[in-house]
Amino acid sequence: MKILVLGSGAGGGFPQWNCNCRQCAGQRIGDVEARARTQSSVAVSADGQSWVLLNASPDIGQQLRGQPQLHPRHGVRDTPIKAVILMDAQIDHVTGLLGMREGPCIDVYATPCVFEDLTTVFPVISVLEHYCGTRWHMLAVAGTQRSASFTVDGFPSLRFTAVAIPGKAPPYSPHRGEQTTGDNIALLIEDLDDGSRLFYSPGLAEVGASELQWMRDADCLLVDGTFWVEDEMLQAGLSRKTAREMGHLPQMGDEARVGMVDVMLTTGARRKVLIHINNSNPILDETSAQRRVLDGHGIEVAYDGMEITL
Ligand code: MLT
Ligand code: MN
Ligand code: ZN
């Protein structure tokens, strides 16, 4: 299985267009050693020819232009992207569908909750009916059904499992205040040819027993790297929201919960990678003490253009 990181940043990317914080300003002028990052999306392939997008970022145009493996190959109009799987209905994960309107009808894999948000309060899918159209493939994660295995047409050797996880519906969703099963999923992807397994979860609010079990089943973790600490946005004067209020588990734990670093270390995954990094997170600075902590644990920080082969 091949995994291409198209966008490794959280909503807003890095540096964020209107942000003058130490890291964003420092990155712009070259004072902070850090790579720019576009907003959250990855592509997965079994053969390096056909690709499935996991989330579609608002930065999709830039991401596809910069990634030769995803350029058109045959005929006057073409794309190796055969489908899009959505983890939630957040702006940074779905707006890129609009950027695909010039292409063929889009095969969208999403839960009923996400489909509903995208045809009502944030009607990206309804708008696309006036362009390329979409075909909805329902991921049966709803009600008491907490996981669903499925295949994607054209990817016979990959087995996908969508898993309900703790998270937050977007601010515009009627479920924002009270999460409903299917608002947020993680994906376990298994390559049936060689048995390799990826666990992908760019937005993960909590790791309980069932999440930990899914994570322990994976060779590669590509998980929520949004915040280093719970009150990072408050400390930097950027927002009044905590990591918890935004639906993200920080890397460092506190009395209330175990952090993502300790969670990752309890798994035997060969590759442990953080993705969806917010511009406030000190791990963006490659010379930071926090980055050294990750290095010491063998935990990687995803960057745009990163390729992982399992
Ligand atoms: C989040 O995951 O909380 C988002 O990145 C917020 C956003 O897209 O603005
Ligand atoms: Mn996000
Ligand atoms: Zn900033």
PDB file of C-alpha atoms and ligand atoms in Angstrom:
ATOM      1  CA  MET A   1       0.000   0.000   0.000  1.00  0.00           C
ATOM      2  CA  LYS A   2       1.186   3.474  -0.856  1.00  0.00           C
ATOM      3  CA  ILE A   3       0.162   6.533   1.088  1.00  0.00           C
ATOM      4  CA  LEU A   4       0.779  10.050  -0.174  1.00  0.00           C
ATOM      5  CA  VAL A   5       0.338  12.935   2.235  1.00  0.00           C
ATOM      6  CA  LEU A   6      -1.224  15.755   0.235  1.00  0.00           C
ATOM      7  CA  GLY A   7      -1.956  18.092   3.137  1.00  0.00           C
ATOM      8  CA  SER A   8      -0.560  17.665   6.650  1.00  0.00           C
ATOM      9  CA  GLY A   9      -1.922  20.848   8.252  1.00  0.00           C
ATOM     10  CA  ALA A  10      -5.146  21.411  10.176  1.00  0.00           C
ATOM     11  CA  GLY A  11      -7.849  23.890   9.117  1.00  0.00           C
ATOM     12  CA  GLY A  12      -6.126  27.125   8.017  1.00  0.00           C
ATOM     13  CA  GLY A  13      -2.910  25.353   7.010  1.00  0.00           C
ATOM     14  CA  PHE A  14       0.514  26.699   7.931  1.00  0.00           C
ATOM     15  CA  PRO A  15       1.346  29.508   7.912  1.00  0.00           C
ATOM     16  CA  GLN A  16      -2.278  30.569   8.193  1.00  0.00           C
ATOM     17  CA  TRP A  17      -3.100  33.501   5.903  1.00  0.00           C
ATOM     18  CA  ASN A  18      -4.137  35.912   8.694  1.00  0.00           C
ATOM     19  CA  CYS A  19      -1.950  34.619  11.514  1.00  0.00           C
ATOM     20  CA  ASN A  20       0.927  36.577  12.943  1.00  0.00           C
ATOM     21  CA  CYS A  21       1.759  34.176  15.757  1.00  0.00           C
ATOM     22  CA  ARG A  22       5.411  33.386  16.459  1.00  0.00           C
ATOM     23  CA  GLN A  23       5.379  30.281  14.282  1.00  0.00           C
ATOM     24  CA  CYS A  24       3.391  31.618  11.311  1.00  0.00           C
ATOM     25  CA  ALA A  25       5.292  34.917  11.202  1.00  0.00           C
ATOM     26  CA  GLY A  26       8.595  33.116  11.761  1.00  0.00           C
ATOM     27  CA  GLN A  27       7.933  30.617   8.973  1.00  0.00           C
ATOM     28  CA  ARG A  28       7.168  33.452   6.543  1.00  0.00           C
ATOM     29  CA  ILE A  29      10.431  35.258   7.146  1.00  0.00           C
ATOM     30  CA  GLY A  30      12.519  32.117   7.560  1.00  0.00           C
ATOM     31  CA  ASP A  31      13.227  32.599  11.293  1.00  0.00           C
ATOM     32  CA  VAL A  32      11.481  29.385  12.270  1.00  0.00           C
ATOM     33  CA  GLU A  33      12.695  26.175  10.712  1.00  0.00           C
ATOM     34  CA  ALA A  34       9.400  24.705   9.574  1.00  0.00           C
ATOM     35  CA  ARG A  35       7.768  23.557   6.350  1.00  0.00           C
ATOM     36  CA  ALA A  36       4.603  25.204   5.050  1.00  0.00           C
ATOM     37  CA  ARG A  37       1.648  22.828   5.136  1.00  0.00           C
ATOM     38  CA  THR A  38      -1.644  22.714   3.260  1.00  0.00           C
ATOM     39  CA  GLN A  39      -4.891  21.467   4.765  1.00  0.00           C
ATOM     40  CA  SER A  40      -5.584  17.865   5.649  1.00  0.00           C
ATOM     41  CA  SER A  41      -5.866  15.173   2.949  1.00  0.00           C
ATOM     42  CA  VAL A  42      -4.073  11.978   1.928  1.00  0.00           C
ATOM     43  CA  ALA A  43      -4.207   9.651  -1.082  1.00  0.00           C
ATOM     44  CA  VAL A  44      -3.940   5.869  -0.900  1.00  0.00           C
ATOM     45  CA  SER A  45      -3.156   3.339  -3.628  1.00  0.00           C
ATOM     46  CA  ALA A  46      -2.454  -0.369  -3.993  1.00  0.00           C
ATOM     47  CA  ASP A  47      -0.646  -0.167  -7.348  1.00  0.00           C
ATOM     48  CA  GLY A  48       0.546   3.446  -7.606  1.00  0.00           C
ATOM     49  CA  GLN A  49      -1.815   3.939 -10.575  1.00  0.00           C
ATOM     50  CA  SER A  50      -5.300   4.456  -9.117  1.00  0.00           C
ATOM     51  CA  TRP A  51      -5.793   6.476  -5.968  1.00  0.00           C
ATOM     52  CA  VAL A  52      -8.475   7.013  -3.335  1.00  0.00           C
ATOM     53  CA  LEU A  53      -8.559  10.362  -1.584  1.00  0.00           C
ATOM     54  CA  LEU A  54      -9.137  10.316   2.150  1.00  0.00           C
ATOM     55  CA  ASN A  55     -10.792  13.716   2.595  1.00  0.00           C
ATOM     56  CA  ALA A  56     -10.757  16.482  -0.018  1.00  0.00           C
ATOM     57  CA  SER A  57      -8.963  19.622   1.122  1.00  0.00           C
ATOM     58  CA  PRO A  58      -9.756  23.220   0.145  1.00  0.00           C
ATOM     59  CA  ASP A  59      -6.130  23.234  -1.109  1.00  0.00           C
ATOM     60  CA  ILE A  60      -6.735  20.341  -3.532  1.00  0.00           C
ATOM     61  CA  GLY A  61      -5.765  22.350  -6.635  1.00  0.00           C
ATOM     62  CA  GLN A  62      -2.311  23.139  -5.259  1.00  0.00           C
ATOM     63  CA  GLN A  63      -1.940  19.609  -3.881  1.00  0.00           C
ATOM     64  CA  LEU A  64      -2.710  17.888  -7.189  1.00  0.00           C
ATOM     65  CA  ARG A  65      -0.617  20.300  -9.233  1.00  0.00           C
ATOM     66  CA  GLY A  66       2.351  19.546  -6.993  1.00  0.00           C
ATOM     67  CA  GLN A  67       2.008  15.774  -7.055  1.00  0.00           C
ATOM     68  CA  PRO A  68       3.047  14.162 -10.400  1.00  0.00           C
ATOM     69  CA  GLN A  69       1.617  10.775  -9.367  1.00  0.00           C
ATOM     70  CA  LEU A  70      -1.848  12.356  -9.409  1.00  0.00           C
ATOM     71  CA  HIS A  71      -1.573  14.137 -12.760  1.00  0.00           C
ATOM     72  CA  PRO A  72      -3.792  13.126 -15.734  1.00  0.00           C
ATOM     73  CA  ARG A  73      -2.290  10.429 -17.973  1.00  0.00           C
ATOM     74  CA  HIS A  74      -4.624   9.219 -20.707  1.00  0.00           C
ATOM     75  CA  GLY A  75      -6.635  11.293 -23.202  1.00  0.00           C
ATOM     76  CA  VAL A  76      -7.446  14.976 -22.971  1.00  0.00           C
ATOM     77  CA  ARG A  77      -9.179  14.806 -19.593  1.00  0.00           C
ATOM     78  CA  ASP A  78      -8.219  12.249 -16.974  1.00  0.00           C
ATOM     79  CA  THR A  79      -7.513  11.676 -13.313  1.00  0.00           C
ATOM     80  CA  PRO A  80      -6.071   8.729 -11.397  1.00  0.00           C
ATOM     81  CA  ILE A  81      -8.345   9.656  -8.447  1.00  0.00           C
ATOM     82  CA  LYS A  82     -11.178   7.139  -8.462  1.00  0.00           C
ATOM     83  CA  ALA A  83     -13.027   7.898  -5.232  1.00  0.00           C
ATOM     84  CA  VAL A  84     -13.148  10.095  -2.138  1.00  0.00           C
ATOM     85  CA  ILE A  85     -13.760   8.813   1.399  1.00  0.00           C
ATOM     86  CA  LEU A  86     -14.836  11.405   3.962  1.00  0.00           C
ATOM     87  CA  MET A  87     -13.978  11.208   7.680  1.00  0.00           C
ATOM     88  CA  ASP A  88     -16.393  13.980   8.649  1.00  0.00           C
ATOM     89  CA  ALA A  89     -18.169  17.019   7.155  1.00  0.00           C
ATOM     90  CA  GLN A  90     -15.607  19.649   8.260  1.00  0.00           C
ATOM     91  CA  ILE A  91     -14.638  22.448   5.865  1.00  0.00           C
ATOM     92  CA  ASP A  92     -10.995  21.343   5.688  1.00  0.00           C
ATOM     93  CA  HIS A  93     -12.028  17.784   4.731  1.00  0.00           C
ATOM     94  CA  VAL A  94     -14.806  18.266   2.195  1.00  0.00           C
ATOM     95  CA  THR A  95     -14.454  21.613   0.388  1.00  0.00           C
ATOM     96  CA  GLY A  96     -12.035  20.056  -2.112  1.00  0.00           C
ATOM     97  CA  LEU A  97     -14.949  18.163  -3.651  1.00  0.00           C
ATOM     98  CA  LEU A  98     -15.916  21.489  -5.245  1.00  0.00           C
ATOM     99  CA  GLY A  99     -12.443  21.666  -6.764  1.00  0.00           C
ATOM    100  CA  MET A 100     -13.104  18.357  -8.555  1.00  0.00           C
ATOM    101  CA  ARG A 101     -16.218  19.627 -10.395  1.00  0.00           C
ATOM    102  CA  GLU A 102     -14.506  19.699 -13.808  1.00  0.00           C
ATOM    103  CA  GLY A 103     -13.932  15.942 -13.667  1.00  0.00           C
ATOM    104  CA  PRO A 104     -16.185  12.873 -13.887  1.00  0.00           C
ATOM    105  CA  CYS A 105     -19.004  12.117 -11.437  1.00  0.00           C
ATOM    106  CA  ILE A 106     -17.362  11.695  -8.010  1.00  0.00           C
ATOM    107  CA  ASP A 107     -17.757   8.464  -6.053  1.00  0.00           C
ATOM    108  CA  VAL A 108     -18.139   9.713  -2.479  1.00  0.00           C
ATOM    109  CA  TYR A 109     -17.983   7.290   0.460  1.00  0.00           C
ATOM    110  CA  ALA A 110     -19.546   8.843   3.545  1.00  0.00           C
ATOM    111  CA  THR A 111     -21.754   8.018   6.512  1.00  0.00           C
ATOM    112  CA  PRO A 112     -25.437   9.065   6.585  1.00  0.00           C
ATOM    113  CA  CYS A 113     -24.620  11.876   9.088  1.00  0.00           C
ATOM    114  CA  VAL A 114     -21.945  13.340   6.842  1.00  0.00           C
ATOM    115  CA  PHE A 115     -24.088  12.975   3.725  1.00  0.00           C
ATOM    116  CA  GLU A 116     -26.919  14.761   5.499  1.00  0.00           C
ATOM    117  CA  ASP A 117     -24.729  17.717   6.531  1.00  0.00           C
ATOM    118  CA  LEU A 118     -23.380  17.957   2.973  1.00  0.00           C
ATOM    119  CA  THR A 119     -26.852  18.095   1.451  1.00  0.00           C
ATOM    120  CA  THR A 120     -28.386  20.505   4.006  1.00  0.00           C
ATOM    121  CA  VAL A 121     -26.360  22.862   6.244  1.00  0.00           C
ATOM    122  CA  PHE A 122     -23.209  22.783   4.058  1.00  0.00           C
ATOM    123  CA  PRO A 123     -24.657  21.619   0.730  1.00  0.00           C
ATOM    124  CA  VAL A 124     -21.446  20.851  -1.146  1.00  0.00           C
ATOM    125  CA  ILE A 125     -22.914  17.643  -2.581  1.00  0.00           C
ATOM    126  CA  SER A 126     -26.144  19.352  -3.640  1.00  0.00           C
ATOM    127  CA  VAL A 127     -24.174  22.098  -5.406  1.00  0.00           C
ATOM    128  CA  LEU A 128     -22.143  19.470  -7.277  1.00  0.00           C
ATOM    129  CA  GLU A 129     -25.334  18.127  -8.846  1.00  0.00           C
ATOM    130  CA  HIS A 130     -25.074  21.216 -11.097  1.00  0.00           C
ATOM    131  CA  TYR A 131     -21.579  20.163 -12.206  1.00  0.00           C
ATOM    132  CA  CYS A 132     -20.093  16.651 -12.283  1.00  0.00           C
ATOM    133  CA  GLY A 133     -22.550  15.087  -9.837  1.00  0.00           C
ATOM    134  CA  THR A 134     -21.682  12.568  -7.147  1.00  0.00           C
ATOM    135  CA  ARG A 135     -22.531   8.945  -6.416  1.00  0.00           C
ATOM    136  CA  TRP A 136     -23.006   8.362  -2.713  1.00  0.00           C
ATOM    137  CA  HIS A 137     -21.729   5.076  -1.311  1.00  0.00           C
ATOM    138  CA  MET A 138     -23.127   4.786   2.179  1.00  0.00           C
ATOM    139  CA  LEU A 139     -20.764   3.816   4.967  1.00  0.00           C
ATOM    140  CA  ALA A 140     -23.093   2.004   7.327  1.00  0.00           C
ATOM    141  CA  VAL A 141     -21.876   3.641  10.530  1.00  0.00           C
ATOM    142  CA  ALA A 142     -25.024   4.930  12.240  1.00  0.00           C
ATOM    143  CA  GLY A 143     -27.254   4.198  15.203  1.00  0.00           C
ATOM    144  CA  THR A 144     -25.847   1.216  17.062  1.00  0.00           C
ATOM    145  CA  GLN A 145     -23.660   0.157  14.117  1.00  0.00           C
ATOM    146  CA  ARG A 146     -20.167   1.392  15.076  1.00  0.00           C
ATOM    147  CA  SER A 147     -18.060  -0.070  12.272  1.00  0.00           C
ATOM    148  CA  ALA A 148     -18.523  -1.166   8.684  1.00  0.00           C
ATOM    149  CA  SER A 149     -16.188  -2.905   6.256  1.00  0.00           C
ATOM    150  CA  PHE A 150     -16.424  -1.997   2.597  1.00  0.00           C
ATOM    151  CA  THR A 151     -14.556  -2.067  -0.690  1.00  0.00           C
ATOM    152  CA  VAL A 152     -14.011   0.709  -3.182  1.00  0.00           C
ATOM    153  CA  ASP A 153     -14.710  -0.063  -6.842  1.00  0.00           C
ATOM    154  CA  GLY A 154     -11.421  -0.503  -8.672  1.00  0.00           C
ATOM    155  CA  PHE A 155      -9.421  -1.381  -5.505  1.00  0.00           C
ATOM    156  CA  PRO A 156     -10.045  -5.116  -5.101  1.00  0.00           C
ATOM    157  CA  SER A 157      -6.957  -5.698  -2.956  1.00  0.00           C
ATOM    158  CA  LEU A 158      -7.810  -3.100  -0.321  1.00  0.00           C
ATOM    159  CA  ARG A 159     -10.255  -3.759   2.483  1.00  0.00           C
ATOM    160  CA  PHE A 160     -11.558  -0.663   4.225  1.00  0.00           C
ATOM    161  CA  THR A 161     -13.231  -0.472   7.624  1.00  0.00           C
ATOM    162  CA  ALA A 162     -14.954   2.716   8.774  1.00  0.00           C
ATOM    163  CA  VAL A 163     -15.015   3.057  12.552  1.00  0.00           C
ATOM    164  CA  ALA A 164     -17.072   5.477  14.653  1.00  0.00           C
ATOM    165  CA  ILE A 165     -14.741   7.498  16.882  1.00  0.00           C
ATOM    166  CA  PRO A 166     -15.141  10.222  19.497  1.00  0.00           C
ATOM    167  CA  GLY A 167     -15.020  13.618  17.789  1.00  0.00           C
ATOM    168  CA  LYS A 168     -17.047  16.694  16.966  1.00  0.00           C
ATOM    169  CA  ALA A 169     -19.467  17.417  14.171  1.00  0.00           C
ATOM    170  CA  PRO A 170     -18.713  20.741  12.419  1.00  0.00           C
ATOM    171  CA  PRO A 171     -19.949  24.008  13.984  1.00  0.00           C
ATOM    172  CA  TYR A 172     -22.727  24.209  11.331  1.00  0.00           C
ATOM    173  CA  SER A 173     -24.018  20.697  11.971  1.00  0.00           C
ATOM    174  CA  PRO A 174     -27.171  20.157  14.028  1.00  0.00           C
ATOM    175  CA  HIS A 175     -25.093  17.531  15.884  1.00  0.00           C
ATOM    176  CA  ARG A 176     -22.368  19.949  17.022  1.00  0.00           C
ATOM    177  CA  GLY A 177     -23.548  19.922  20.645  1.00  0.00           C
ATOM    178  CA  GLU A 178     -24.168  16.204  20.797  1.00  0.00           C
ATOM    179  CA  GLN A 179     -22.178  13.809  18.658  1.00  0.00           C
ATOM    180  CA  THR A 180     -24.167  11.246  16.687  1.00  0.00           C
ATOM    181  CA  THR A 181     -22.687   7.933  15.481  1.00  0.00           C
ATOM    182  CA  GLY A 182     -21.262   8.616  12.022  1.00  0.00           C
ATOM    183  CA  ASP A 183     -20.326  12.282  12.518  1.00  0.00           C
ATOM    184  CA  ASN A 184     -16.663  11.268  12.781  1.00  0.00           C
ATOM    185  CA  ILE A 185     -14.985   8.116  11.567  1.00  0.00           C
ATOM    186  CA  ALA A 186     -11.488   6.691  11.394  1.00  0.00           C
ATOM    187  CA  LEU A 187     -10.420   4.251   8.680  1.00  0.00           C
ATOM    188  CA  LEU A 188      -8.537   0.999   8.927  1.00  0.00           C
ATOM    189  CA  ILE A 189      -7.217   0.012   5.498  1.00  0.00           C
ATOM    190  CA  GLU A 190      -5.765  -3.422   4.901  1.00  0.00           C
ATOM    191  CA  ASP A 191      -3.825  -4.476   1.842  1.00  0.00           C
ATOM    192  CA  LEU A 192      -5.005  -8.052   1.272  1.00  0.00           C
ATOM    193  CA  ASP A 193      -1.962  -8.857  -0.867  1.00  0.00           C
ATOM    194  CA  ASP A 194       0.613  -8.311   1.861  1.00  0.00           C
ATOM    195  CA  GLY A 195      -1.486  -7.857   5.009  1.00  0.00           C
ATOM    196  CA  SER A 196      -0.219  -4.333   5.756  1.00  0.00           C
ATOM    197  CA  ARG A 197      -2.602  -2.116   7.693  1.00  0.00           C
ATOM    198  CA  LEU A 198      -3.028   1.636   8.009  1.00  0.00           C
ATOM    199  CA  PHE A 199      -5.087   3.380  10.701  1.00  0.00           C
ATOM    200  CA  TYR A 200      -6.045   6.900   9.580  1.00  0.00           C
ATOM    201  CA  SER A 201      -7.722   9.343  11.929  1.00  0.00           C
ATOM    202  CA  PRO A 202      -6.889  13.036  11.456  1.00  0.00           C
ATOM    203  CA  GLY A 203      -9.518  14.077  14.000  1.00  0.00           C
ATOM    204  CA  LEU A 204      -9.637  11.889  17.106  1.00  0.00           C
ATOM    205  CA  ALA A 205     -10.992  13.334  20.352  1.00  0.00           C
ATOM    206  CA  GLU A 206     -10.360  10.458  22.707  1.00  0.00           C
ATOM    207  CA  VAL A 207      -8.741   7.037  22.662  1.00  0.00           C
ATOM    208  CA  GLY A 208     -10.853   4.539  24.558  1.00  0.00           C
ATOM    209  CA  ALA A 209     -10.574   0.766  24.640  1.00  0.00           C
ATOM    210  CA  SER A 210     -12.102   0.209  21.202  1.00  0.00           C
ATOM    211  CA  GLU A 211     -10.029   2.926  19.487  1.00  0.00           C
ATOM    212  CA  LEU A 212      -6.902   1.496  21.083  1.00  0.00           C
ATOM    213  CA  GLN A 213      -7.759  -1.957  19.768  1.00  0.00           C
ATOM    214  CA  TRP A 214      -8.136  -0.626  16.206  1.00  0.00           C
ATOM    215  CA  MET A 215      -4.843   1.223  16.578  1.00  0.00           C
ATOM    216  CA  ARG A 216      -3.072  -1.888  17.861  1.00  0.00           C
ATOM    217  CA  ASP A 217      -4.188  -3.742  14.740  1.00  0.00           C
ATOM    218  CA  ALA A 218      -2.270  -1.337  12.485  1.00  0.00           C
ATOM    219  CA  ASP A 219       1.284  -1.310  11.093  1.00  0.00           C
ATOM    220  CA  CYS A 220       1.074   2.415  10.489  1.00  0.00           C
ATOM    221  CA  LEU A 221      -0.752   5.062  12.521  1.00  0.00           C
ATOM    222  CA  LEU A 222      -1.568   8.345  10.814  1.00  0.00           C
ATOM    223  CA  VAL A 223      -3.391  10.187  13.560  1.00  0.00           C
ATOM    224  CA  ASP A 224      -4.528  13.486  15.044  1.00  0.00           C
ATOM    225  CA  GLY A 225      -1.548  15.775  15.579  1.00  0.00           C
ATOM    226  CA  THR A 226      -3.543  18.994  15.925  1.00  0.00           C
ATOM    227  CA  PHE A 227      -2.359  20.218  19.326  1.00  0.00           C
ATOM    228  CA  TRP A 228       0.593  19.585  21.619  1.00  0.00           C
ATOM    229  CA  VAL A 229      -1.307  20.612  24.763  1.00  0.00           C
ATOM    230  CA  GLU A 230      -4.932  21.105  25.751  1.00  0.00           C
ATOM    231  CA  ASP A 231      -4.902  24.919  26.064  1.00  0.00           C
ATOM    232  CA  GLU A 232      -2.414  25.738  23.320  1.00  0.00           C
ATOM    233  CA  MET A 233      -4.711  28.143  21.467  1.00  0.00           C
ATOM    234  CA  LEU A 234      -5.540  30.007  24.683  1.00  0.00           C
ATOM    235  CA  GLN A 235      -1.888  30.274  25.711  1.00  0.00           C
ATOM    236  CA  ALA A 236      -0.990  31.784  22.345  1.00  0.00           C
ATOM    237  CA  GLY A 237      -3.967  34.159  22.479  1.00  0.00           C
ATOM    238  CA  LEU A 238      -5.322  32.668  19.226  1.00  0.00           C
ATOM    239  CA  SER A 239      -8.675  31.351  20.421  1.00  0.00           C
ATOM    240  CA  ARG A 240     -10.643  30.589  23.543  1.00  0.00           C
ATOM    241  CA  LYS A 241     -11.185  26.996  22.584  1.00  0.00           C
ATOM    242  CA  THR A 242      -9.461  24.029  24.173  1.00  0.00           C
ATOM    243  CA  ALA A 243      -8.405  20.923  22.252  1.00  0.00           C
ATOM    244  CA  ARG A 244     -11.279  19.032  23.853  1.00  0.00           C
ATOM    245  CA  GLU A 245     -13.832  21.637  22.746  1.00  0.00           C
ATOM    246  CA  MET A 246     -12.555  21.261  19.190  1.00  0.00           C
ATOM    247  CA  GLY A 247     -12.623  17.456  19.250  1.00  0.00           C
ATOM    248  CA  HIS A 248      -8.887  16.750  19.342  1.00  0.00           C
ATOM    249  CA  LEU A 249      -6.711  14.736  21.725  1.00  0.00           C
ATOM    250  CA  PRO A 250      -3.440  16.634  22.369  1.00  0.00           C
ATOM    251  CA  GLN A 251      -0.099  14.877  22.221  1.00  0.00           C
ATOM    252  CA  MET A 252       0.628  15.595  25.890  1.00  0.00           C
ATOM    253  CA  GLY A 253      -1.762  14.223  28.474  1.00  0.00           C
ATOM    254  CA  ASP A 254      -2.865  15.745  31.775  1.00  0.00           C
ATOM    255  CA  GLU A 255      -4.804  14.570  34.836  1.00  0.00           C
ATOM    256  CA  ALA A 256      -7.920  14.310  32.704  1.00  0.00           C
ATOM    257  CA  ARG A 257      -6.655  12.121  29.858  1.00  0.00           C
ATOM    258  CA  VAL A 258      -3.706  10.271  28.426  1.00  0.00           C
ATOM    259  CA  GLY A 259      -2.085  12.128  25.525  1.00  0.00           C
ATOM    260  CA  MET A 260      -1.612  10.847  21.978  1.00  0.00           C
ATOM    261  CA  VAL A 261       2.124  10.248  22.427  1.00  0.00           C
ATOM    262  CA  ASP A 262       1.572   7.782  25.276  1.00  0.00           C
ATOM    263  CA  VAL A 263      -1.273   6.181  23.364  1.00  0.00           C
ATOM    264  CA  MET A 264       0.920   5.666  20.299  1.00  0.00           C
ATOM    265  CA  LEU A 265       3.680   4.175  22.422  1.00  0.00           C
ATOM    266  CA  THR A 266       1.372   1.466  23.716  1.00  0.00           C
ATOM    267  CA  THR A 267       0.918   0.157  20.176  1.00  0.00           C
ATOM    268  CA  GLY A 268       3.426  -1.889  18.217  1.00  0.00           C
ATOM    269  CA  ALA A 269       2.938   0.080  14.994  1.00  0.00           C
ATOM    270  CA  ARG A 270       6.059   0.252  12.811  1.00  0.00           C
ATOM    271  CA  ARG A 271       5.291   3.792  11.699  1.00  0.00           C
ATOM    272  CA  LYS A 272       3.753   6.274  14.105  1.00  0.00           C
ATOM    273  CA  VAL A 273       2.922   9.492  12.312  1.00  0.00           C
ATOM    274  CA  LEU A 274       1.104  12.659  13.394  1.00  0.00           C
ATOM    275  CA  ILE A 275      -0.962  14.539  10.800  1.00  0.00           C
ATOM    276  CA  HIS A 276      -3.468  17.444  10.757  1.00  0.00           C
ATOM    277  CA  ILE A 277      -1.005  19.691  12.633  1.00  0.00           C
ATOM    278  CA  ASN A 278      -2.369  23.045  13.711  1.00  0.00           C
ATOM    279  CA  ASN A 279      -0.290  26.171  13.091  1.00  0.00           C
ATOM    280  CA  SER A 280      -0.032  26.682  16.863  1.00  0.00           C
ATOM    281  CA  ASN A 281       1.632  23.310  17.493  1.00  0.00           C
ATOM    282  CA  PRO A 282       5.335  23.655  18.474  1.00  0.00           C
ATOM    283  CA  ILE A 283       6.171  20.354  16.722  1.00  0.00           C
ATOM    284  CA  LEU A 284       6.059  22.299  13.446  1.00  0.00           C
ATOM    285  CA  ASP A 285       9.346  23.894  14.505  1.00  0.00           C
ATOM    286  CA  GLU A 286      11.941  21.291  13.628  1.00  0.00           C
ATOM    287  CA  THR A 287      14.337  22.647  16.254  1.00  0.00           C
ATOM    288  CA  SER A 288      11.819  22.678  19.121  1.00  0.00           C
ATOM    289  CA  ALA A 289      12.141  20.692  22.344  1.00  0.00           C
ATOM    290  CA  GLN A 290       8.741  19.162  21.612  1.00  0.00           C
ATOM    291  CA  ARG A 291       9.979  17.896  18.255  1.00  0.00           C
ATOM    292  CA  ARG A 292      12.948  16.303  20.018  1.00  0.00           C
ATOM    293  CA  VAL A 293      10.578  14.481  22.348  1.00  0.00           C
ATOM    294  CA  LEU A 294       8.825  12.963  19.317  1.00  0.00           C
ATOM    295  CA  ASP A 295      12.155  12.081  17.691  1.00  0.00           C
ATOM    296  CA  GLY A 296      13.179  10.304  20.874  1.00  0.00           C
ATOM    297  CA  HIS A 297      10.060   8.149  20.682  1.00  0.00           C
ATOM    298  CA  GLY A 298      10.352   7.433  16.954  1.00  0.00           C
ATOM    299  CA  ILE A 299       7.158   9.399  16.246  1.00  0.00           C
ATOM    300  CA  GLU A 300       7.141  11.164  12.872  1.00  0.00           C
ATOM    301  CA  VAL A 301       5.482  14.421  11.854  1.00  0.00           C
ATOM    302  CA  ALA A 302       3.782  14.215   8.453  1.00  0.00           C
ATOM    303  CA  TYR A 303       4.654  16.828   5.826  1.00  0.00           C
ATOM    304  CA  ASP A 304       3.134  17.648   2.454  1.00  0.00           C
ATOM    305  CA  GLY A 305       4.542  15.284  -0.161  1.00  0.00           C
ATOM    306  CA  MET A 306       5.495  12.604   2.386  1.00  0.00           C
ATOM    307  CA  GLU A 307       5.250   9.105   0.917  1.00  0.00           C
ATOM    308  CA  ILE A 308       4.736   6.060   3.063  1.00  0.00           C
ATOM    309  CA  THR A 309       5.023   2.580   1.613  1.00  0.00           C
ATOM    310  CA  LEU A 310       3.741  -0.251   3.776  1.00  0.00           C
TER     311      LEU A 310
HETATM  312  C1  MLT B   1     -10.618  21.122  13.172  1.00  0.00           C
HETATM  313  O1  MLT B   1     -10.347  19.976  12.868  1.00  0.00           O
HETATM  314  O2  MLT B   1     -10.942  21.447  14.315  1.00  0.00           O
HETATM  315  C2  MLT B   1     -10.560  22.061  12.022  1.00  0.00           C
HETATM  316  O3  MLT B   1      -9.292  22.009  11.426  1.00  0.00           O
HETATM  317  C3  MLT B   1     -11.141  23.383  12.203  1.00  0.00           C
HETATM  318  C4  MLT B   1     -11.262  24.081  10.877  1.00  0.00           C
HETATM  319  O4  MLT B   1     -11.279  23.457   9.801  1.00  0.00           O
HETATM  320  O5  MLT B   1     -11.337  25.295  10.887  1.00  0.00           O
HETATM  321 MN    MN B   2      -9.721  19.904  10.766  1.00  0.00          MN
HETATM  322 ZN    ZN B   3      -0.119  31.073  13.559  1.00  0.00          ZN
END
